Short mmCIF file of C-alpha atoms in Angstrom, two decimals:
data_model
loop_
_atom_site.label_atom_id
_atom_site.label_comp_id
_atom_site.label_asym_id
_atom_site.label_seq_id
_atom_site.Cartn_x
_atom_site.Cartn_y
_atom_site.Cartn_z
CA MET A 1 -17.08 -17.54 -18.42
CA ALA A 2 -17.81 -13.88 -17.64
CA THR A 3 -19.26 -13.15 -14.23
CA THR A 4 -22.03 -10.53 -14.03
CA LYS A 5 -21.51 -8.23 -11.11
CA HIS A 6 -24.50 -7.14 -9.14
CA ARG A 7 -23.66 -3.60 -8.13
CA ASP A 8 -25.95 -0.79 -7.22
CA PRO A 9 -27.14 0.89 -10.45
CA GLU A 10 -26.62 4.34 -8.97
CA LEU A 11 -23.03 3.51 -8.09
CA GLU A 12 -22.47 2.07 -11.53
CA ALA A 13 -23.72 5.35 -13.04
CA ILE A 14 -21.37 7.35 -10.84
CA VAL A 15 -18.46 5.10 -11.78
CA GLY A 16 -19.37 5.58 -15.44
CA ARG A 17 -19.35 9.38 -15.09
CA ALA A 18 -16.06 9.21 -13.21
CA ARG A 19 -14.51 7.19 -16.09
CA ALA A 20 -15.76 9.72 -18.61
CA ARG A 21 -14.42 12.64 -16.53
CA LEU A 22 -11.04 11.04 -15.99
CA ALA A 23 -10.78 10.18 -19.71
CA ALA A 24 -11.69 13.75 -20.71
CA ASP A 25 -9.13 15.19 -18.29
CA GLY A 26 -6.44 12.89 -19.68
CA ASP A 27 -6.13 11.08 -16.33
CA PHE A 28 -6.70 7.71 -17.88
CA ARG A 29 -3.33 7.72 -19.52
CA PRO A 30 -2.26 4.12 -19.11
CA PRO A 31 0.97 3.34 -17.32
CA ARG A 32 3.96 2.78 -19.60
CA ALA A 33 4.32 -0.94 -20.39
CA GLY A 34 7.51 -2.94 -20.73
CA GLY A 35 8.79 -3.32 -17.23
CA PHE A 36 10.60 -0.98 -14.92
CA THR A 37 14.19 -0.32 -13.92
CA SER A 38 14.64 1.24 -10.52
CA ALA A 39 16.02 4.77 -10.52
CA LEU A 40 17.43 4.10 -7.06
CA PRO A 41 21.21 3.69 -6.95
CA ILE A 42 22.17 0.11 -6.10
CA GLU A 43 23.53 1.03 -2.66
CA ALA A 44 20.21 2.76 -1.88
CA GLN A 45 18.25 -0.27 -3.08
CA GLU A 46 20.11 -2.43 -0.51
CA ILE A 47 19.32 0.03 2.22
CA VAL A 48 15.67 0.03 1.32
CA HIS A 49 15.51 -3.74 1.19
CA ASP A 50 17.20 -4.01 4.60
CA TRP A 51 14.79 -1.44 6.01
CA LEU A 52 11.79 -3.30 4.63
CA ASP A 53 13.10 -6.69 5.81
CA ASP A 54 13.97 -5.57 9.38
CA GLY A 55 10.51 -4.10 9.97
CA GLY A 56 11.49 -0.47 9.45
CA TYR A 57 8.61 0.26 7.16
CA GLU A 58 6.06 -1.27 9.52
CA ARG A 59 7.40 0.84 12.34
CA ALA A 60 7.21 3.96 10.22
CA LEU A 61 3.58 3.17 9.37
CA GLU A 62 2.72 2.72 13.06
CA LEU A 63 4.08 6.17 13.73
CA ILE A 64 2.29 7.77 10.81
CA THR A 65 -1.07 6.19 11.42
CA SER A 66 -0.99 6.98 15.10
CA GLN A 67 -0.94 10.60 14.02
CA ASP A 68 -3.25 10.25 11.00
CA PRO A 69 -6.04 7.62 11.17
CA ASP A 70 -7.10 8.47 7.57
CA LEU A 71 -3.89 6.76 6.49
CA ALA A 72 -4.31 3.64 8.59
CA ASN A 73 -4.84 0.11 7.38
CA GLN A 74 -8.29 -0.53 8.87
CA MET B 1 -5.27 -4.20 -13.91
CA ILE B 2 -4.06 -3.98 -10.31
CA ILE B 3 -3.85 -1.31 -7.62
CA ILE B 4 -0.90 -1.79 -5.25
CA ASP B 5 -0.30 -0.52 -1.71
CA ASP B 6 2.65 1.59 -0.60
CA GLN B 7 4.83 -1.33 0.51
CA LEU B 8 4.45 -3.02 -2.86
CA LEU B 9 5.14 0.33 -4.43
CA LEU B 10 8.35 0.65 -2.46
CA ASP B 11 9.35 -2.89 -3.41
CA ALA B 12 8.82 -2.01 -7.02
CA LEU B 13 10.64 1.37 -6.84
CA SER B 14 13.61 -0.37 -5.20
CA GLY B 15 13.87 -2.95 -7.94
CA ARG B 16 12.27 -6.03 -6.37
CA ALA B 17 8.70 -6.17 -7.53
CA VAL B 18 6.97 -9.25 -6.11
CA ASN B 19 5.51 -11.89 -8.39
CA ALA B 20 1.96 -10.53 -8.18
CA VAL B 21 3.22 -7.19 -9.50
CA ALA B 22 6.01 -8.07 -11.96
CA ASP B 23 3.80 -9.40 -14.75
CA PRO B 24 1.23 -6.56 -14.60
CA PHE B 25 4.23 -4.18 -14.74
CA GLU B 26 5.33 -5.65 -18.06
CA ARG B 27 1.83 -5.07 -19.43
CA GLY B 28 1.47 -1.52 -18.10
CA GLU B 29 -1.35 -2.49 -15.70
CA VAL B 30 -0.13 -1.18 -12.36
CA PHE B 31 -1.74 1.72 -10.46
CA THR B 32 -1.45 2.98 -7.00
CA THR B 33 -3.44 5.58 -5.05
CA GLY B 34 -2.70 9.07 -3.92
CA CYS B 35 -3.01 8.05 -0.21
CA TRP B 36 -0.65 5.12 -0.59
CA TYR B 37 1.83 7.28 -2.57
CA TYR B 38 1.59 9.98 0.09
CA ARG B 39 1.94 7.48 2.93
CA LEU B 40 5.17 6.10 1.33
CA GLY B 41 6.54 9.63 1.20
CA ARG B 42 5.76 10.15 4.87
CA ALA B 43 7.27 6.76 5.78
CA VAL B 44 10.60 7.61 4.21
CA ASN B 45 11.13 10.41 6.75
CA ALA B 46 9.25 8.98 9.72
CA GLY B 47 10.98 7.96 12.85
CA ALA B 48 14.24 8.86 14.48
CA GLY B 49 17.75 7.56 14.39
CA THR B 50 18.47 4.52 12.23
CA GLY B 51 14.76 3.69 12.32
CA SER B 52 14.24 6.29 9.66
CA LEU B 53 15.06 5.44 6.04
CA SER B 54 16.19 8.96 5.35
CA ARG B 55 18.66 8.67 8.26
CA ARG B 56 19.93 5.35 6.91
CA PHE B 57 20.52 7.13 3.60
CA GLU B 58 23.01 9.33 5.37
CA ALA B 59 25.52 6.53 4.89
CA LEU B 60 25.49 7.46 1.20
CA ASP B 61 27.48 10.24 -0.37
CA PRO B 62 25.43 13.40 -0.90
CA PRO B 63 24.81 13.02 -4.65
CA THR B 64 23.79 9.38 -4.26
CA ARG B 65 21.55 10.31 -1.32
CA ALA B 66 19.86 13.05 -3.33
CA ARG B 67 19.25 10.65 -6.24
CA ALA B 68 17.82 8.07 -3.90
CA LEU B 69 15.39 10.51 -2.26
CA ARG B 70 14.35 11.86 -5.66
CA ALA B 71 13.74 8.32 -6.93
CA LEU B 72 11.41 7.65 -4.07
CA ASP B 73 9.68 10.97 -4.40
CA GLU B 74 8.79 10.79 -8.10
CA LEU B 75 6.27 8.31 -9.32
CA PRO B 76 7.52 6.73 -12.56
CA ASP B 77 5.38 6.60 -15.70
CA GLN B 78 5.10 2.84 -15.34
CA ILE B 79 2.74 3.37 -12.39
CA GLY B 80 -0.65 4.94 -12.94
CA LEU B 81 -2.43 7.31 -10.57
CA LEU B 82 -6.03 8.62 -10.86
CA SER B 83 -6.85 12.06 -9.66
CA LEU B 84 -9.24 12.79 -6.78
CA ARG B 85 -11.26 15.03 -9.08
CA GLY B 86 -12.59 11.87 -10.75
CA LEU B 87 -12.53 9.60 -7.73
CA VAL B 88 -14.18 11.66 -4.95
CA PRO B 89 -17.74 11.29 -6.35
CA VAL B 90 -17.21 7.51 -6.36
CA MET B 91 -15.70 7.55 -2.90
CA ARG B 92 -18.73 9.43 -1.56
CA ALA B 93 -21.08 6.98 -3.19
CA LEU B 94 -19.58 3.81 -1.76
CA ARG B 95 -22.14 1.90 0.28
CA VAL B 96 -20.38 -0.69 2.45
CA ARG B 97 -21.14 -2.36 5.70
CA ARG B 98 -18.30 -0.84 7.69
CA PRO B 99 -17.15 2.82 7.42
CA LEU B 100 -13.97 3.42 5.45
CA ASN B 101 -11.22 5.92 6.01
CA MET B 102 -9.87 7.97 3.09
CA LEU B 103 -7.10 5.54 2.24
CA ASN B 104 -9.47 2.60 1.80
CA ALA B 105 -12.24 4.63 0.12
CA GLU B 106 -9.80 5.84 -2.50
CA ALA B 107 -8.41 2.33 -3.12
CA LEU B 108 -11.90 0.88 -3.63
CA ALA B 109 -13.06 3.81 -5.78
CA ALA B 110 -10.04 3.46 -7.99
CA ALA B 111 -10.60 -0.30 -8.24
CA LEU B 112 -14.18 0.26 -9.39
CA VAL B 113 -13.23 2.87 -12.00
CA LEU B 114 -10.38 0.76 -13.35
CA ASP B 115 -12.13 -2.56 -12.92
CA ALA B 116 -8.96 -3.57 -11.09
CA SER B 117 -7.89 -5.85 -8.29
CA VAL B 118 -6.58 -4.40 -5.05
CA VAL B 119 -3.27 -6.05 -4.04
CA VAL B 120 -1.91 -5.43 -0.53
CA THR B 121 0.99 -6.55 1.65
CA THR B 122 -0.94 -6.64 4.95
CA ASP B 123 -4.47 -7.89 5.31
CA SER B 124 -6.88 -5.01 6.10
CA PRO B 125 -10.21 -6.37 7.35
CA LEU B 126 -12.26 -3.29 6.53
CA LEU B 127 -10.73 -2.96 3.07
CA ARG B 128 -11.35 -6.64 2.49
CA SER B 129 -14.98 -6.50 3.64
CA GLY B 130 -15.52 -3.31 1.61
CA ALA B 131 -14.06 -5.05 -1.45
CA ALA B 132 -16.43 -7.97 -0.91
CA ASP B 133 -19.43 -5.63 -0.61
CA LEU B 134 -18.50 -3.97 -3.89
CA GLU B 135 -17.44 -7.15 -5.71
CA VAL B 136 -13.86 -5.85 -6.07
CA HIS B 137 -11.17 -8.48 -6.17
CA TYR B 138 -8.86 -8.22 -3.18
CA GLN B 139 -5.64 -10.22 -2.68
CA LEU B 140 -2.63 -10.44 -0.47
CA ALA B 141 0.63 -10.30 -2.38
CA ASP B 142 2.83 -13.37 -2.08
#
């Protein structure tokens, strides 16, 4: 069953104009379907996975967001 | 349609898209945001010593290292990205209970325009409450 959303009409109008603008600019080009094969070499994939799994990415984010609050998870 | 954060983006770029992302990928329904894409780029070079991903890549031979950095730098066609030209008016118009930074405003604006769900790795209370205020679906990736 479809759910009707109860959003602010003014916001809905702005969203509608944004959609029209993005479509006119060609920005609404949909992502290519059919899955994705990583362009990272296999050895690099392993390094990335280790870095993610040992908390390296989280530490990097702490450093970045300490310098730039606009990029922080709030 | 889903919008994924930078950590999910990195998982996907490195060949291990999580379940919540893999199926939408097949259907061409995955977007990210400029802020998350930018944050990923910053993260690759952040830190010192072996804490930094770019330093860990020094274990690779130079051509492989260059390919790896390029692969993380370029967003593939399978991942969509909306321009700020279209999103900023929506970002400015968001009325939520708690103020949002640019990263979260962009994510919610993109979700509204695409009628998409926001999928994140780490719970973000203000993003979650903003999503609730705007009736945008928000989920933590498994």
